[in-house]
CSV table of C-alpha atoms and ligand atoms in Angstrom, one decimal:
chain,number,residue,atom,x,y,z
A,203,MET,CA,0.0,0.0,0.0
A,204,THR,CA,1.2,3.5,-0.7
A,205,SER,CA,1.3,6.1,2.1
A,206,ASP,CA,-1.8,7.8,0.7
A,207,GLU,CA,-3.7,4.5,0.8
A,208,LEU,CA,-2.6,3.8,4.3
A,209,LEU,CA,-3.7,7.3,5.3
A,210,ALA,CA,-7.1,6.7,3.7
A,211,ARG,CA,-7.6,3.5,5.7
A,212,ILE,CA,-6.6,5.2,8.9
A,213,ARG,CA,-9.2,7.9,8.3
A,214,LEU,CA,-11.9,5.3,7.6
A,215,ASN,CA,-11.1,3.6,10.9
A,216,GLY,CA,-11.6,6.8,12.7
A,217,ALA,CA,-9.8,7.5,16.0
A,218,VAL,CA,-6.1,8.0,15.7
A,219,PRO,CA,-3.7,7.9,18.7
A,220,ARG,CA,-3.3,11.3,20.3
A,221,HIS,CA,0.3,10.8,21.1
A,222,VAL,CA,2.9,8.7,19.2
A,223,ALA,CA,6.5,8.4,20.6
A,224,ILE,CA,9.4,7.2,18.6
A,225,ILE,CA,12.8,5.8,19.7
A,226,MET,CA,14.8,6.8,16.6
A,227,ASP,CA,17.4,4.0,16.5
A,228,GLY,CA,19.7,2.5,13.9
A,229,ASN,CA,21.7,5.4,12.4
A,230,GLY,CA,25.0,3.8,13.2
A,231,ARG,CA,24.1,0.5,11.6
A,232,TRP,CA,22.7,2.3,8.5
A,233,ALA,CA,26.1,4.0,8.1
A,234,ARG,CA,28.1,0.9,8.8
A,235,GLU,CA,26.1,-1.0,6.1
A,236,ARG,CA,27.4,1.6,3.6
A,237,HIS,CA,30.9,1.8,5.0
A,238,LEU,CA,30.2,5.4,6.0
A,239,PRO,CA,31.1,7.2,9.3
A,240,ARG,CA,28.4,7.1,12.0
A,241,ALA,CA,27.9,10.8,11.7
A,242,LEU,CA,26.6,10.4,8.2
A,243,GLY,CA,24.0,8.0,9.6
A,244,HIS,CA,22.8,10.7,11.9
A,245,ARG,CA,22.8,13.2,9.2
A,246,ASN,CA,20.6,11.0,7.0
A,247,GLY,CA,18.3,10.5,10.0
A,248,MET,CA,17.3,14.2,9.8
A,249,LYS,CA,15.0,13.7,6.7
A,250,SER,CA,13.3,10.9,8.6
A,251,VAL,CA,12.5,13.4,11.4
A,252,ARG,CA,10.9,15.6,8.7
A,253,GLU,CA,8.9,12.5,7.5
A,254,ALA,CA,7.7,11.8,11.0
A,255,VAL,CA,6.7,15.4,11.7
A,256,GLU,CA,4.9,15.8,8.4
A,257,GLY,CA,3.2,12.4,8.6
A,258,SER,CA,2.0,13.2,12.1
A,259,ILE,CA,0.3,16.4,10.9
A,260,GLN,CA,-1.3,14.5,8.0
A,261,ALA,CA,-2.6,11.8,10.4
A,262,GLY,CA,-3.9,14.4,12.8
A,263,LEU,CA,-1.8,13.5,15.9
A,264,GLU,CA,-1.7,15.9,18.8
A,265,VAL,CA,1.7,15.0,20.1
A,266,LEU,CA,4.8,13.4,18.5
A,267,SER,CA,7.6,12.5,20.9
A,268,LEU,CA,11.1,11.9,19.4
A,269,PHE,CA,13.9,10.4,21.4
A,270,ALA,CA,17.0,12.1,19.8
A,271,PHE,CA,19.7,11.8,22.4
A,272,SER,CA,19.8,10.0,25.7
A,273,GLN,CA,21.6,10.9,28.9
A,274,GLU,CA,23.6,7.7,28.3
A,275,ASN,CA,24.5,8.9,24.8
A,276,TRP,CA,26.9,11.5,26.5
A,277,GLN,CA,29.2,8.5,27.0
A,278,ARG,CA,29.8,8.0,23.3
A,279,PRO,CA,33.1,9.2,21.7
A,280,VAL,CA,33.4,12.9,21.9
A,281,THR,CA,33.5,13.2,18.1
A,282,GLU,CA,30.1,11.5,17.8
A,283,VAL,CA,28.6,13.7,20.5
A,284,THR,CA,29.9,16.8,18.9
A,285,ALA,CA,28.5,15.7,15.5
A,286,LEU,CA,25.1,15.0,17.0
A,287,MET,CA,25.0,18.3,18.8
A,288,SER,CA,25.9,20.3,15.7
A,289,LEU,CA,23.3,18.4,13.7
A,290,LEU,CA,20.8,19.3,16.3
A,291,GLU,CA,21.6,23.0,16.0
A,292,GLU,CA,21.5,22.6,12.2
A,293,TYR,CA,18.1,20.9,12.3
A,294,VAL,CA,16.6,23.5,14.5
A,295,GLU,CA,17.9,26.4,12.5
A,296,ARG,CA,17.0,24.9,9.1
A,297,GLU,CA,13.5,23.7,10.0
A,298,LYS,CA,12.4,26.5,12.2
A,299,ALA,CA,10.5,28.4,9.4
A,300,GLU,CA,8.9,25.2,8.2
A,301,LEU,CA,7.8,24.2,11.7
A,302,ILE,CA,6.3,27.6,12.2
A,303,ALA,CA,4.5,27.5,8.8
A,304,ASN,CA,3.1,24.1,9.7
A,305,GLY,CA,1.8,25.2,13.1
A,306,VAL,CA,4.2,22.9,15.1
A,307,ARG,CA,5.0,23.7,18.7
A,308,VAL,CA,8.4,22.3,19.7
A,309,ARG,CA,9.1,21.4,23.3
A,310,VAL,CA,12.6,20.2,24.0
A,311,ILE,CA,12.8,17.9,27.0
A,312,GLY,CA,15.8,16.7,29.0
A,313,ASP,CA,18.7,18.0,31.1
A,314,LEU,CA,19.4,21.0,28.9
A,315,ASP,CA,22.0,22.4,31.2
A,316,ARG,CA,24.4,19.9,29.7
A,317,LEU,CA,24.1,21.4,26.2
A,318,SER,CA,26.7,23.7,24.8
A,319,PRO,CA,25.8,27.4,24.9
A,320,ALA,CA,25.2,27.3,21.1
A,321,ALA,CA,22.9,24.2,21.2
A,322,ARG,CA,21.1,25.6,24.2
A,323,GLN,CA,20.5,28.9,22.3
A,324,ALA,CA,19.2,27.1,19.3
A,325,VAL,CA,16.8,25.0,21.4
A,326,ASP,CA,15.5,27.9,23.4
A,327,GLY,CA,15.1,29.8,20.1
A,328,VAL,CA,12.9,27.2,18.5
A,329,MET,CA,10.8,26.7,21.7
A,330,ASP,CA,10.2,30.5,21.9
A,331,ALA,CA,9.4,30.9,18.2
A,332,THR,CA,6.9,28.0,18.2
A,333,ALA,CA,5.3,28.4,21.7
A,334,HIS,CA,2.0,29.7,20.4
A,335,ASN,CA,1.4,27.0,17.7
A,336,ASP,CA,-1.1,24.3,18.4
A,337,ARG,CA,-1.5,22.0,15.4
A,338,LEU,CA,1.0,19.5,16.5
A,339,THR,CA,3.3,19.4,19.5
A,340,VAL,CA,6.7,17.8,18.9
A,341,GLN,CA,8.5,16.8,22.0
A,342,LEU,CA,12.2,16.5,21.3
A,343,PHE,CA,14.0,14.5,24.0
A,344,ILE,CA,17.6,15.5,24.2
A,345,SER,CA,20.0,14.7,27.1
A,346,TYR,CA,17.0,12.8,28.5
A,347,GLY,CA,16.9,9.8,30.8
A,348,ALA,CA,13.7,8.6,32.4
A,349,ARG,CA,15.2,7.6,35.7
A,350,ALA,CA,16.8,11.0,36.1
A,351,GLU,CA,13.4,12.6,35.3
A,352,LEU,CA,11.8,10.5,38.1
A,353,VAL,CA,14.5,11.4,40.6
A,354,ARG,CA,14.1,15.0,39.7
A,355,ALA,CA,10.4,14.8,40.4
A,356,ALA,CA,11.0,13.1,43.7
A,357,ARG,CA,13.5,15.8,44.7
A,358,ARG,CA,11.1,18.5,43.9
A,359,LEU,CA,8.3,16.9,45.9
A,360,ALA,CA,10.6,16.4,48.8
A,361,ALA,CA,11.7,20.0,48.7
A,362,ALA,CA,8.1,21.2,48.7
A,363,ALA,CA,7.4,18.9,51.7
A,364,VAL,CA,10.4,20.3,53.6
A,365,GLU,CA,9.3,23.8,52.8
A,366,GLY,CA,5.9,23.0,54.3
A,367,THR,CA,3.9,23.7,51.1
A,368,LEU,CA,3.1,20.0,50.5
A,369,ASP,CA,1.8,17.4,52.8
A,370,PRO,CA,3.4,14.0,52.0
A,371,ALA,CA,0.0,12.5,52.4
A,372,ASP,CA,-1.1,14.5,49.3
A,373,ILE,CA,1.6,13.0,47.1
A,374,ASP,CA,-0.4,11.0,44.6
A,375,GLU,CA,0.0,10.1,40.9
A,376,ASP,CA,-1.3,13.4,39.7
A,377,ALA,CA,1.2,15.3,42.0
A,378,PHE,CA,4.0,13.1,40.8
A,379,ARG,CA,3.1,13.6,37.2
A,380,ALA,CA,3.0,17.3,37.6
A,381,HIS,CA,6.7,17.3,38.3
A,382,LEU,CA,7.7,15.3,35.2
A,383,TYR,CA,9.2,17.2,32.2
A,384,THR,CA,6.2,16.0,30.2
A,385,ASN,CA,3.6,17.7,32.5
A,386,GLY,CA,0.5,18.7,30.5
A,387,SER,CA,1.0,16.2,27.7
A,388,PRO,CA,-1.1,13.0,27.4
A,389,ASP,CA,0.8,9.7,27.8
A,390,PRO,CA,1.9,8.1,24.6
A,391,ASP,CA,-0.7,5.8,23.0
A,392,LEU,CA,1.8,4.2,20.7
A,393,LEU,CA,5.6,3.7,20.9
A,394,ILE,CA,7.6,2.9,17.7
A,395,ARG,CA,11.1,1.7,18.0
A,396,THR,CA,13.1,1.4,14.8
A,397,SER,CA,16.1,-0.9,14.2
A,398,GLY,CA,14.5,-4.0,15.8
A,399,GLU,CA,15.9,-3.5,19.4
A,400,GLN,CA,13.3,-4.8,21.9
A,401,ARG,CA,14.0,-2.5,24.8
A,402,ILE,CA,12.9,0.9,26.2
A,403,SER,CA,16.4,2.3,26.8
A,404,ASN,CA,15.4,4.5,29.7
A,405,PHE,CA,12.7,6.4,27.7
A,406,MET,CA,9.6,7.8,29.5
A,407,LEU,CA,9.4,5.0,32.0
A,408,TRP,CA,6.4,6.5,33.8
A,409,GLN,CA,4.5,7.7,30.8
A,410,LEU,CA,4.8,4.4,28.8
A,411,ALA,CA,3.0,2.3,31.5
A,412,TYR,CA,0.1,1.4,29.2
A,413,THR,CA,1.5,2.4,25.8
A,414,GLU,CA,1.2,0.0,22.9
A,415,LEU,CA,4.6,-1.1,21.5
A,416,HIS,CA,5.5,-1.3,17.9
A,417,ILE,CA,9.0,-2.5,17.0
A,418,ILE,CA,10.1,-2.5,13.3
A,419,PRO,CA,13.4,-3.6,11.7
A,420,VAL,CA,13.7,-0.4,9.6
A,421,LEU,CA,16.8,1.6,10.4
A,422,TRP,CA,16.0,5.2,11.3
A,423,PRO,CA,17.5,6.9,8.2
A,424,ASP,CA,15.2,4.6,6.1
A,425,PHE,CA,12.0,5.5,8.0
A,426,THR,CA,9.3,7.3,6.1
A,427,ARG,CA,5.7,8.5,6.8
A,428,ARG,CA,4.6,5.1,5.3
A,429,ASP,CA,6.1,3.4,8.3
A,430,LEU,CA,4.3,5.8,10.6
A,431,PHE,CA,1.0,5.2,8.9
A,432,ALA,CA,1.5,1.4,8.9
A,433,ALA,CA,2.1,1.6,12.7
A,434,ILE,CA,-1.0,3.7,13.3
A,435,LEU,CA,-3.1,1.4,11.2
A,436,GLU,CA,-1.9,-1.6,13.1
A,437,TYR,CA,-2.5,0.3,16.4
A,438,GLN,CA,-6.1,0.9,15.4
A,439,SER,CA,-6.7,-2.9,15.4
A,440,ARG,CA,-5.4,-3.4,18.9
A,441,GLU,CA,-7.6,-3.8,22.0
A,442,ARG,CA,-6.4,-1.7,24.9
A,443,ARG,CA,-7.6,-3.0,28.2
A,444,PHE,CA,-5.7,-1.1,30.8
A,445,GLY,CA,-5.9,-4.1,33.1
A,446,LYS,CA,-9.7,-4.3,32.9
A,447,VAL,CA,-11.9,-6.9,31.1
A,448,THR,CA,-13.8,-6.0,28.0
A,449,ALA,CA,-17.6,-5.8,28.2
B,175,IPE,C1,20.2,6.4,17.0
B,175,IPE,O1,21.1,5.7,16.3
B,175,IPE,C2,20.7,7.8,17.3
B,175,IPE,C3,21.1,8.0,18.7
B,175,IPE,C4,21.0,7.2,19.7
B,175,IPE,C5,21.7,9.3,19.0
B,175,IPE,P1,22.4,4.9,16.9
B,175,IPE,O2,23.5,5.9,16.8
B,175,IPE,O3,22.1,4.4,18.2
B,175,IPE,O4,22.6,3.8,15.8
B,175,IPE,P2,22.9,2.3,16.1
B,175,IPE,O5,22.0,1.8,17.2
B,175,IPE,O6,24.4,2.3,16.6
B,175,IPE,O7,22.7,1.6,14.8
B,176,IPE,C1,18.2,5.0,22.4
B,176,IPE,O1,19.1,4.4,21.5
B,176,IPE,C2,18.4,6.4,22.5
B,176,IPE,C3,18.0,7.2,21.3
B,176,IPE,C4,17.4,6.7,20.2
B,176,IPE,C5,18.2,8.6,21.4
B,176,IPE,P1,20.5,3.8,21.9
B,176,IPE,O2,21.1,3.3,20.7
B,176,IPE,O3,21.2,4.8,22.7
B,176,IPE,O4,20.0,2.6,22.9
B,176,IPE,P2,20.7,1.3,23.2
B,176,IPE,O5,22.1,1.5,23.7
B,176,IPE,O6,20.6,0.4,22.0
B,176,IPE,O7,19.8,0.7,24.3
B,177,MG,MG1,21.3,2.6,18.9
């Protein structure tokens, strides 16, 4: 099926997921298969990001979350980290006008204090420039680790308790959720991981509790909106029970 045919089927089925999250994996293997440096794999992954964003708009999603750089990825060789950071700056600068034209709001999520001043400036710039858009929210996870996010939430709750503004008895799931980076965003309905790896790799551990998983062998630089639409179509046939029994 072509991407247009898949999209037509999705629309016939009706409800689409509100929030799709993607672990964009396989850039290195894509490069290795071609005897290219890993950085070129990352560069070729940029057009897949565009595919995912445009496909999400076409499908009518509310939120698209993209895992671009994990906290653990800081431990990669400095040359690779540098290449990834400059690609990030380049992506943000080059796509900003298009994102604004498409009504995309960009929210960058993670420990942004670790970014270089230039990368930080680029990231803050795109968030400011798109803050009022509401067609699609793209959450870009950079320097992000879910365990660190959970620890940060716990620390903030503890600080409020010590200050006397929060009674520990009032700490419930809503209070906890309010201190996550993703506060205000619905939990992902569907998680796509490319490159075939069957793991979560410290991504949104809280938010993925009842998310449907969709793992595909496609390496990230080969990902197109067709893959997104195929995942959404397959998602539409799933039965989500959330631990309950169906009537
Ligand atoms: C995903 O591709 C991009 C990042 C994690 C930054 P990888 O660089 O992990 O590619 P593989 O997994 O080595 O193929
Ligand atoms: C997960 O991919 C992180 C991102 C896609 C940004 P990794 O390639 O870092 O994960 P592992 O090492 O295979 O678990
Ligand atoms: Mg990988």
